[in-house]
Coordinates of C-alpha atoms in Angstrom, one line a residue:
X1 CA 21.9 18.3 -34.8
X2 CA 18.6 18.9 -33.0
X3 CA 19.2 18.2 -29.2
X4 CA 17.7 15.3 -27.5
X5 CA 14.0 15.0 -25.5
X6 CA 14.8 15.8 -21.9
X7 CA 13.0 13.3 -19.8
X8 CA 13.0 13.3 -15.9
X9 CA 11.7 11.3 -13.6
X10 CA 12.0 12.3 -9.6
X11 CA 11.5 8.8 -7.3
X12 CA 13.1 6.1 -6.9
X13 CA 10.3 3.9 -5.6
X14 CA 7.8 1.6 -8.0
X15 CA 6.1 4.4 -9.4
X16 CA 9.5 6.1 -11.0
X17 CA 11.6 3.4 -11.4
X18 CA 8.5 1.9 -13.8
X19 CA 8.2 4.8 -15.9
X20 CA 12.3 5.6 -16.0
X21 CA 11.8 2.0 -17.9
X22 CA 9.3 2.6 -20.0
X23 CA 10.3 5.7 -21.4
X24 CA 14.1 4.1 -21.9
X25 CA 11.5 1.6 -24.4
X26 CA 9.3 4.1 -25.9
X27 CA 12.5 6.7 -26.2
X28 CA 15.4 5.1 -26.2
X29 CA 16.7 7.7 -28.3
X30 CA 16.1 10.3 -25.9
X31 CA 17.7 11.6 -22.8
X32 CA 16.1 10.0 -19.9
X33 CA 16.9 11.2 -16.2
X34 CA 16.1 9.5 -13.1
X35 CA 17.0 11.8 -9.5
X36 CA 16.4 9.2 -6.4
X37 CA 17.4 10.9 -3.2
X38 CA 18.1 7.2 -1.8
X39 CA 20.7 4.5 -3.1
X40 CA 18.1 1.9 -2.9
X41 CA 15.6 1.6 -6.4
X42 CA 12.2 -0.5 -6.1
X43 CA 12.7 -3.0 -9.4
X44 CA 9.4 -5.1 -10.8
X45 CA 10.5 -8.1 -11.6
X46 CA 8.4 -11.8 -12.6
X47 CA 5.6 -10.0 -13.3
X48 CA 2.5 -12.5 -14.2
X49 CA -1.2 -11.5 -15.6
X50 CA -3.4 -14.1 -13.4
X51 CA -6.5 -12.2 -15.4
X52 CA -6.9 -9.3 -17.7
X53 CA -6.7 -6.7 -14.5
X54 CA -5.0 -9.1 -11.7
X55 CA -1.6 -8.9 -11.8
X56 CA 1.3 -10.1 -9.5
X57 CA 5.0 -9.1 -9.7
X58 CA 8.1 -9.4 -7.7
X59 CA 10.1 -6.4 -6.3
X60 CA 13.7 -6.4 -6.0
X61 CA 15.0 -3.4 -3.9
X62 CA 18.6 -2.8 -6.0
X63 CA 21.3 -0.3 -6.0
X64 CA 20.7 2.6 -8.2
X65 CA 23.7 1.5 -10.5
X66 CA 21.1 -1.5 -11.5
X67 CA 19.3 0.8 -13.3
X68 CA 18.8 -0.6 -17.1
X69 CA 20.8 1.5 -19.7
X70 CA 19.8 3.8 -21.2
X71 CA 18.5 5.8 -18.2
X72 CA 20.5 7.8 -16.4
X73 CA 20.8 8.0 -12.5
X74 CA 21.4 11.2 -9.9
X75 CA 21.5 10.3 -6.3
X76 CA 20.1 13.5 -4.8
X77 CA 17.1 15.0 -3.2
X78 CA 15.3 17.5 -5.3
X79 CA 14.9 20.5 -3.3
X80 CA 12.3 22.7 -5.4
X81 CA 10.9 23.3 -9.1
X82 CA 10.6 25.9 -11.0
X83 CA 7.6 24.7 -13.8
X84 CA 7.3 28.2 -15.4
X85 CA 10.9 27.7 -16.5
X86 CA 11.3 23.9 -16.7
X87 CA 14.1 23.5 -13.9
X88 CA 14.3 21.2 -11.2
X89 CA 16.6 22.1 -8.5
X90 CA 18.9 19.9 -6.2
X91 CA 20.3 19.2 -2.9
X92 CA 23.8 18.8 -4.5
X93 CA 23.7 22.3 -6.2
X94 CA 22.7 21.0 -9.6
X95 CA 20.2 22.6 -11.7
X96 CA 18.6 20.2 -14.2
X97 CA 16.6 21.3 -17.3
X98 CA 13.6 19.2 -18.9
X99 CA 11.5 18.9 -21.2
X100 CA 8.9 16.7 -20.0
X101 CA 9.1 15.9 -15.8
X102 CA 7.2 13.1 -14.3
X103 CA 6.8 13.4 -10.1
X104 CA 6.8 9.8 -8.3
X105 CA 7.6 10.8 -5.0
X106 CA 5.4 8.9 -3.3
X107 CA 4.4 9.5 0.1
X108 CA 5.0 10.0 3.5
X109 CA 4.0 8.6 6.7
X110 CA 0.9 10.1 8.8
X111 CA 3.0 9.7 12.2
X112 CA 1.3 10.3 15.1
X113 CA 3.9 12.1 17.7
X114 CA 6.8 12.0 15.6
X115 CA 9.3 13.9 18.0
X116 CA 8.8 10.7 20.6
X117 CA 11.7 8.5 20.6
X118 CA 9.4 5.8 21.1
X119 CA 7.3 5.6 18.2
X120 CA 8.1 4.5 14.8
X121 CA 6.8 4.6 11.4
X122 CA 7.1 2.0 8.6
X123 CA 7.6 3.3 5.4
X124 CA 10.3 2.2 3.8
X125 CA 13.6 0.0 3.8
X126 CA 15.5 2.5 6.0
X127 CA 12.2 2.9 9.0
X128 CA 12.3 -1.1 9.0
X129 CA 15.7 -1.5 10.1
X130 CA 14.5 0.9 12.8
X131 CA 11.8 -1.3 14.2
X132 CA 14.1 -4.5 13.6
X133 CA 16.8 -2.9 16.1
X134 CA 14.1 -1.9 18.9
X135 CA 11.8 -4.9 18.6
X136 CA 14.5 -7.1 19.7
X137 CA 14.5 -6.0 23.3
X138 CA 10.1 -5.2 23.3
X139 CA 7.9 -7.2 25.6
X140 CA 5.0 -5.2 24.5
X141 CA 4.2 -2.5 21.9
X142 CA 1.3 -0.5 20.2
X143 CA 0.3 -1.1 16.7
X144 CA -2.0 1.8 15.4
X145 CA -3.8 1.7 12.4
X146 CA -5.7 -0.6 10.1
X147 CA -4.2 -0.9 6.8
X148 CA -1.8 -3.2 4.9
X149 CA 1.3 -2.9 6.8
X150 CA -0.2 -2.6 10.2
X151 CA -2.3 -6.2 9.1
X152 CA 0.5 -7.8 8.3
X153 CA 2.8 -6.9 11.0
X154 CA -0.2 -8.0 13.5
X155 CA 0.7 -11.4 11.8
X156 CA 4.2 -11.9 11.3
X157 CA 5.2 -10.3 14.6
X158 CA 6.7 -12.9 17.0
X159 CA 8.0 -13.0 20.6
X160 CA 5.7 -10.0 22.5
X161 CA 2.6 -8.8 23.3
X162 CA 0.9 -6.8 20.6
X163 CA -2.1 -4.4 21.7
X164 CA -3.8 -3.2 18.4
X165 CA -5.5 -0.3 17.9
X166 CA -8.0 0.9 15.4
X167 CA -10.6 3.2 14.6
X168 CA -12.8 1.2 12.9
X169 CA -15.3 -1.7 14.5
X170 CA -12.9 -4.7 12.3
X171 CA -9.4 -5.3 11.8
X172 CA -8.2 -4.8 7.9
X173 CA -10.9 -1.9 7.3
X174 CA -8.8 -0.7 4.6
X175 CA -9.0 -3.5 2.5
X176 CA -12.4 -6.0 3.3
X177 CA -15.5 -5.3 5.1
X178 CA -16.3 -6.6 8.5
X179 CA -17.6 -9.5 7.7
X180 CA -13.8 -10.3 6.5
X181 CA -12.6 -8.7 9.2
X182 CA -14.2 -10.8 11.7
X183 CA -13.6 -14.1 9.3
X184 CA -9.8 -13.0 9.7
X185 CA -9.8 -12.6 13.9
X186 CA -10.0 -16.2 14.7
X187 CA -6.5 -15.9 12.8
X188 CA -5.3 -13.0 15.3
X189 CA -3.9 -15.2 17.9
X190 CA -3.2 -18.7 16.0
X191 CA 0.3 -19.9 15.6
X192 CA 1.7 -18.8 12.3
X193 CA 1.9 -22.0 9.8
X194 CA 5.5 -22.1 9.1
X195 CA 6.9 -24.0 5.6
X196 CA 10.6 -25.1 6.0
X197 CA 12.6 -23.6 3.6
X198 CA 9.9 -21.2 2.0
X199 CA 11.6 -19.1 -0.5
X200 CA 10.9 -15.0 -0.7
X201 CA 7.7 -14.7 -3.0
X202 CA 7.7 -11.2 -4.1
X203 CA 10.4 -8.9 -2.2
X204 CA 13.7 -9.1 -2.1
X205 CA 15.0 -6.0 0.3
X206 CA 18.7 -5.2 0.9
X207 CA 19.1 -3.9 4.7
X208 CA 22.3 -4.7 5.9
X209 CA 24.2 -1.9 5.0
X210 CA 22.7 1.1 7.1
X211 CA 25.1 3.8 5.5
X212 CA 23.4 2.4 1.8
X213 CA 20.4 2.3 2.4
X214 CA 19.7 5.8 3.9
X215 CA 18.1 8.4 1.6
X216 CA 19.3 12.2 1.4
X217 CA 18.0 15.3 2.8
X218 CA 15.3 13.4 5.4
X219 CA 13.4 11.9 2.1
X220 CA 12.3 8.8 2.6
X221 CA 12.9 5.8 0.1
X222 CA 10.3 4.0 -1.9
X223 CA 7.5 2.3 -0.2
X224 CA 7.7 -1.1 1.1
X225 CA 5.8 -2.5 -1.4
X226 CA 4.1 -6.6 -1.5
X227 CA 5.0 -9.0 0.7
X228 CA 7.8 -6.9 2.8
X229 CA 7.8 -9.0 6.0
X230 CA 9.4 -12.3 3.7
X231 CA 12.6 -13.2 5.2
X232 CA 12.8 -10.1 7.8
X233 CA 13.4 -11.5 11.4
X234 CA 10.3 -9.6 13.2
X235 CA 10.4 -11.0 16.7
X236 CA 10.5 -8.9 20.4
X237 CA 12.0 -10.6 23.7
X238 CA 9.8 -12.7 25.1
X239 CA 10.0 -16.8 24.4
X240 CA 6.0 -16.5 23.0
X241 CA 4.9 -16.5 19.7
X242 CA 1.3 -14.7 18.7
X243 CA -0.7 -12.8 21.7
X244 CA -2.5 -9.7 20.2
X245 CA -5.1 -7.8 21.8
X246 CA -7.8 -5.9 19.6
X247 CA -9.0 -2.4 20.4
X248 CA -11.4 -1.3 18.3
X249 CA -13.0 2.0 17.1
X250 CA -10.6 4.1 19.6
X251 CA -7.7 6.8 18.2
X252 CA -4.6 7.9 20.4
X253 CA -5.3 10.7 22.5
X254 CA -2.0 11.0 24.8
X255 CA 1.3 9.3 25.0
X256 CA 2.6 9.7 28.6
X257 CA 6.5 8.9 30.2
X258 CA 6.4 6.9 33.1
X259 CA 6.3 9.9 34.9
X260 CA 3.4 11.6 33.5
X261 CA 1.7 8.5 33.9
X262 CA 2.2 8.8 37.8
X263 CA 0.6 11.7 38.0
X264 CA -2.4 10.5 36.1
X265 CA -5.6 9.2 38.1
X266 CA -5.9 6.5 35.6
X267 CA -5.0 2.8 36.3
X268 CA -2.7 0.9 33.1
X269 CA -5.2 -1.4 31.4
X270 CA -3.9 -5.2 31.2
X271 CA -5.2 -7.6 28.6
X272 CA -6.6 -11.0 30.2
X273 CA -4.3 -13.0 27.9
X274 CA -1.4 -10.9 29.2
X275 CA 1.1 -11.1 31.4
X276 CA 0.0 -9.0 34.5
X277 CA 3.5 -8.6 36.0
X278 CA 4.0 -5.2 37.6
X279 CA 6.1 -3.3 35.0
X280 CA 7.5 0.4 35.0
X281 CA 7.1 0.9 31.3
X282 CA 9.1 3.5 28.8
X283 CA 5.8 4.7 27.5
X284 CA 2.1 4.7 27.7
X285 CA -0.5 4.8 25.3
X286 CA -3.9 6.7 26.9
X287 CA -6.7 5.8 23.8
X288 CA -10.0 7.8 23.5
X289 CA -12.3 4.8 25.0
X290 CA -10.4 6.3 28.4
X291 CA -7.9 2.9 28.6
X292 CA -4.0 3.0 29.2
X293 CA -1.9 0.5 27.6
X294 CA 2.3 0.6 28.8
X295 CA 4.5 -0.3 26.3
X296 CA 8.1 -0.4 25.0
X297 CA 7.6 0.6 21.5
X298 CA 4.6 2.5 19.6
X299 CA 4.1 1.8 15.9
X300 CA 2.4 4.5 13.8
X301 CA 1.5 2.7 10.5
X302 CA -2.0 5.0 9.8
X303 CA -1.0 5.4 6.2
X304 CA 0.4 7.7 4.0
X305 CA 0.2 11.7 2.9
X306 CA 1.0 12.2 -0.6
X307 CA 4.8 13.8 -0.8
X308 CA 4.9 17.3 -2.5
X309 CA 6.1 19.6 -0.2
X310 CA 9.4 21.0 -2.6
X311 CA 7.1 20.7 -5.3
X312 CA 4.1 23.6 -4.0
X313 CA 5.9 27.1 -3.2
X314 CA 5.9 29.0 -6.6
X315 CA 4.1 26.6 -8.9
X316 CA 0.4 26.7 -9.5
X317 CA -0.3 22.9 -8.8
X318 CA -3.5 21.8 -8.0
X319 CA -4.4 19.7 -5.1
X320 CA -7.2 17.1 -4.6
X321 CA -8.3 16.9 -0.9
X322 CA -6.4 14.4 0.3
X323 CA -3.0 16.5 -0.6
X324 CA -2.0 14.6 -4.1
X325 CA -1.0 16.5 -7.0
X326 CA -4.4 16.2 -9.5
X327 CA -3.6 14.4 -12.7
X328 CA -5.9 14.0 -15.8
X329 CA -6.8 11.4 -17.8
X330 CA -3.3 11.8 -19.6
X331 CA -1.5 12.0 -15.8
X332 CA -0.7 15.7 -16.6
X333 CA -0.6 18.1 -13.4
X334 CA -2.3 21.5 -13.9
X335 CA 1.3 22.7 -14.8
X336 CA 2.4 22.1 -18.1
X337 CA 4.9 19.3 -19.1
X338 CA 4.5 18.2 -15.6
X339 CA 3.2 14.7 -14.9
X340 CA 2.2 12.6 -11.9
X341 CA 2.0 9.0 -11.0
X342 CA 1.7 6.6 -7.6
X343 CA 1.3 7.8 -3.9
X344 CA 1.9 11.4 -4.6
X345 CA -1.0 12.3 -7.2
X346 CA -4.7 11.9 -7.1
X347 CA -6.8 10.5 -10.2
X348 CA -8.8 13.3 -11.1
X349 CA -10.7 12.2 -14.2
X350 CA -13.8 10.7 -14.4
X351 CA -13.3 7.4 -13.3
X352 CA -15.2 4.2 -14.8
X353 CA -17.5 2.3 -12.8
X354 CA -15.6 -0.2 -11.7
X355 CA -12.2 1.6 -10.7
X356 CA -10.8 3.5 -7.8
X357 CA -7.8 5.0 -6.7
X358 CA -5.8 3.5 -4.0
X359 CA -2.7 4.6 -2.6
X360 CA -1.2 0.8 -3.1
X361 CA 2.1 -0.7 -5.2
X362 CA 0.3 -2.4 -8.1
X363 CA -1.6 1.0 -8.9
X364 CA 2.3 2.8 -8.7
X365 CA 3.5 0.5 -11.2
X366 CA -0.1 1.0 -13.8
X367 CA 0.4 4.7 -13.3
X368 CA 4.2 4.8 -13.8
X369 CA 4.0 2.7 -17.1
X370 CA 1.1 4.6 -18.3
X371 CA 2.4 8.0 -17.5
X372 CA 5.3 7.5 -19.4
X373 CA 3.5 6.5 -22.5
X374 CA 1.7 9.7 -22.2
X375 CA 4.9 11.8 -21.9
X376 CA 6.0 10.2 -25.4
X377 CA 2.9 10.9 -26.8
X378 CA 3.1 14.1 -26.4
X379 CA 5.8 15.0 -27.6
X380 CA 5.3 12.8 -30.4
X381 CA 1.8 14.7 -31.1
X382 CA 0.0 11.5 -30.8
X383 CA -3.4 10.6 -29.9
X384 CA -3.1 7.9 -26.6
X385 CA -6.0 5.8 -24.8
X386 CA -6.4 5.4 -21.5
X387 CA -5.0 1.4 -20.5
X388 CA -7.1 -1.1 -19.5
X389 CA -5.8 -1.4 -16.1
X390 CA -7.9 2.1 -15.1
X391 CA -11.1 0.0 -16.2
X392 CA -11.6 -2.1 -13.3
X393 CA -9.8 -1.6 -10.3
X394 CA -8.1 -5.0 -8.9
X395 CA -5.9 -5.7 -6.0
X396 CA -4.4 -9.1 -5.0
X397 CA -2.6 -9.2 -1.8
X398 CA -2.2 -11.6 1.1
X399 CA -3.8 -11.5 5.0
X400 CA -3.1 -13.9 7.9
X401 CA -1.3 -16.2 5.0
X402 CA -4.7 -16.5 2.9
X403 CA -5.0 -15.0 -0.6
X404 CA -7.3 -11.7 -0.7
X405 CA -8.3 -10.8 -4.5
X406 CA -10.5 -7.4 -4.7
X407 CA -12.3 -6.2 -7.6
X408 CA -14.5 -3.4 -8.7
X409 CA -16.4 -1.6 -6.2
X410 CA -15.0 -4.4 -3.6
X411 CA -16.8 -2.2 -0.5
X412 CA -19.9 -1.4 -2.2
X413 CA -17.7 2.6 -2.8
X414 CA -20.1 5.2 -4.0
X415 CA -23.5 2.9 -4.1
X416 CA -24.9 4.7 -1.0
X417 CA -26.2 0.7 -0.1
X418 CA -28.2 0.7 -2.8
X419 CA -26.6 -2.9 -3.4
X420 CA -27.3 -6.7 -2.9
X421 CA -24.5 -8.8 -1.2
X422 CA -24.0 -12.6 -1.7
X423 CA -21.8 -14.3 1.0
X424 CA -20.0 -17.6 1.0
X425 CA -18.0 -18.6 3.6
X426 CA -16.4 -21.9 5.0
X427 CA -14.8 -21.2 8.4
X428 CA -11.0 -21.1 8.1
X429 CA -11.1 -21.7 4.5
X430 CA -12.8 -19.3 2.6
X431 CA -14.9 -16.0 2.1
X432 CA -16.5 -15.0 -0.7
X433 CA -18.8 -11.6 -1.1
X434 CA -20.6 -10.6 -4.2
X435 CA -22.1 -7.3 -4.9
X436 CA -24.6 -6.6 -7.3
X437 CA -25.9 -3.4 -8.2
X438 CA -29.6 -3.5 -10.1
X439 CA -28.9 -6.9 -11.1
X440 CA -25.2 -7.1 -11.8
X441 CA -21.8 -7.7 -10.4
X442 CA -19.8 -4.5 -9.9
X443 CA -17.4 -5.9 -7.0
X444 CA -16.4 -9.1 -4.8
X445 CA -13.3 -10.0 -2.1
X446 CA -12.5 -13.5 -2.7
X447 CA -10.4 -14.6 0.4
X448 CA -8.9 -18.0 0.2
X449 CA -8.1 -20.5 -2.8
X450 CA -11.6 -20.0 -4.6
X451 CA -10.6 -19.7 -8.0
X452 CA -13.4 -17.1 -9.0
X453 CA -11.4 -14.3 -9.8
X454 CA -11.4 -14.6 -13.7
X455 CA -15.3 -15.5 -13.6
X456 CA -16.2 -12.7 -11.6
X457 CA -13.7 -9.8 -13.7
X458 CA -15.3 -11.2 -16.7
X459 CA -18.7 -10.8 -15.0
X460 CA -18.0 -7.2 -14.1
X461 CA -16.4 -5.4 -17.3
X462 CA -19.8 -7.9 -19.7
X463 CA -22.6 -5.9 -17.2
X464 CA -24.3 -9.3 -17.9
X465 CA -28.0 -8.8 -15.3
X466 CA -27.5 -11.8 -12.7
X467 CA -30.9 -12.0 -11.4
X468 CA -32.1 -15.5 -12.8
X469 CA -28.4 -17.1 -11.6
X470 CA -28.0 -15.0 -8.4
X471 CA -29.5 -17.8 -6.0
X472 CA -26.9 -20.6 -7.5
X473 CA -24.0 -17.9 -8.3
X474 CA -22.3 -18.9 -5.0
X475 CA -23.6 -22.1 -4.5
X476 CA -20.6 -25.0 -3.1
X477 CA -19.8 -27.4 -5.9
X478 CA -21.2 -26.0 -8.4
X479 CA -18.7 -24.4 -11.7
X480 CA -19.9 -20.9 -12.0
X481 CA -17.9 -21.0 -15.6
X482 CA -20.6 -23.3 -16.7
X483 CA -23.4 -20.3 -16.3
X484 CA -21.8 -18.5 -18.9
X485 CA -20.3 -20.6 -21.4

């Protein structure tokens, strides 16, 4: 009897978990291994195609026994490879042999000081519960950084003062452009709108048990993923509810005890909107602009470092600048039978004009699927083309509790400003920015209910020339549909 197809998948995040599934679809006949160094697996569940590239799902954070059949789970942390041979080592002593190996691993959090007792990253299930147990007793922290989790923790953060710091000249750089930003700052400080009752949109997490939810061998679990702050109580000591303080285009340069701090000649810096009570703080924050912020708590959430450090020593993988593993077209690694997909690889082929790689859940769970189609390909000798959702890059997400949708080249990436913009907005309602390129639409952020999303992707991937509608394209009131029927 001929043995089975080996198939192994290392990660129990979005990324893995997704093409574990897949190839338990495309294989089911085969052996299919998953090895998740935490207890905790990153589930998609509900998922809904808004458009041909905008897609929305639900994740479920589950025990590894959840795990569909079929697949088969090892809690451990890997601990090295050897490619040459096909063996992946473990933390538990095991040796496992494959066939075809695809690395999820994610990533890891840049942390700024991470020996300091006082700061915390926010990565995954396990570094949440952390900030949950400190935040309780904060009057004031530090949030640094400018990305997805740092935006939405600015807004669902209740009951102290929150002094924000970024490098760039607008909040949520990561994502929209200033404009945005600054449409999203009259939002900073307003009272969150609560609905009674609300149920959990997209995450369900399970935190109460620390013992299961803690991942072996230091490795962190999955990342958080959409919507994480649903139905987490995020809220510090004091009886207030939203008072944040912007600093902008500033980095950390020292973190001092209270007693380093003494021996400074600089005074602590004090928002107006603060409260100015003398305060002998557990830490200070001295930024690069010169100004000293005291806090209780410091929250690193400058993004993430793709994961491969058991991965490197005696393999010949190679790595894209920004530390992921480089995957082809077919999510193959330069070592053979060794694929790639989320946090912890970096798209190396060439990419279409519309599409770019970012480090962000719905791009984990493309990658994943498509990965494992590509494993069974190859073994099946077959010819495999490259899925749509690498054609036009496309992101929906939510900020200050308004609807962002990207698409395309949503920044104006790569064009060097050779580009035209088109703006729409309605204070506290909606922003809308179009960018054409010679003519046509290659990228937009719709913020708000516009309902534009499907016009403008269609608009996009037809390269249709824009210049006789561009002065009515964003007009109020009128259907853009009805241009193009």
């Amino acid at each position: 009897m001929t043995e089975k197809i080996k198939y192994v998948v290392i990660g129990g995040g979005i990324a893995g978990v997704t093409c574990a599934e897949t190839l338990s679809l495309l294989a089911e006949e085969d052996s299919i291994t998953l090895i998740s160094a935490s207890p905790l697996i990153k589930t998609v569940t509900n998922y809904v195609q808004l458009t041909r590239a905008v897609e929305t799902f639900d994740v479920e954070e589950q025990p590894l026994s959840s795990m569909k059949a079929g697949v088969h789970i090892v809690h451990s942390a890997v601990t090295s490879l050897c490619a040459k041979n096909k063996k992946l080592f473990t933390a538990d002593g095991n040796v496992y042999d494959y066939d075809k190996l695809c690395i999820c691993t994610g990533g890891k959090p840049k942390k700024i000081a991470a020996d300091n007792p006082y700061v915390v990253g926010i990565r995954d299930t396990e570094s949440v519960k952390e900030f949950q147990s400190k935040i309780k007793s904060a009057q004031r922290i530090i949030i640094v950084g400018n990305g997805g989790i740092a935006t939405e923790l600015v807004y669902e953060l209740e009951g102290c003062e929150v002094i924000w710091a970024i490098k760039d000249k607008s909040i949520a750089h990561t994502f929209v452009d200033a404009g945005a930003g600054e449409f999203f700052m009259e939002h900073v400080n307003k009272v969150k709108l609560r609905k009674p009752h609300e149920p959990s949109k997209r995450l369900k997490y399970t935190t109460d048990d620390a013992k299961s939810s803690s991942a072996l061998g230091g490795v962190m679990g999955g990342a958080l993923g959409p919507d994480w702050t649903n139905k987490l109580e995020i809220r510090g000591a004091q009886g207030i509810s939203h008072r944040v303080h912007v600093e902008s285009e500033v980095e950390v340069s020292q973190i001092f005890s209270p007693e380093q701090f003494k021996q400074q000649t600089v005074k602590e810096t004090v928002p107006h909107n603060f409260s100015n009570e003398t305060v002998e703080w557990p830490v200070y924050v001295c930024l690069s602009n010169g100004k000293v912020f005291g806090c209780d708590l410091i929250v690193s959430a400058t993004g993430v470092i793709p994961f491969t450090d058991m991965f490197l020593s005696g393999n010949q993988f190679h790595l894209a600048k920004d530390g992921g593993l480089k995957v082809n077209g077919r999510m193959e690694t330069s070592e053979v039978h060794v694929y790639a997909a989320g946090d912890v690889c970096t798209a190396s082929w060439e990419h279409s004009p519309h599409w770019v790689q970012m480090r962000l859940w719905s791009q984990a769970r493309q990658m994943g699927c498509y990965a494992a189609k590509c494993m069974v390909a190859s073994v099946k000798s077959e010819e495999i083309t490259m899925d749509f959702c690498f054609e036009l890059f496309a992101h929906i997400t939510s900020f200050f509790n308004f609807k962002v949708i990207l698409l395309g080249r949503f920044n104006g990436q790569g064009l060097e400003n050779n580009y035209e913009i088109l703006l729409r907005v309605t204070k506290g309602e909606e922003y809308v920015k179009a960018i054409l390129h010679e003519g046509k639409l290659v990228g937009a952020i719709l913020i708000g209910e516009t309902d534009m999303e499907e016009t403008f992707e269609n608009l996009i991937l037809n390269g249709m020339d824009l210049t006789p509608f561009k002065d009515n394209l964003l007009e109020p009131g009128i259907d853009v549909e009805d241009f193009f029927d």
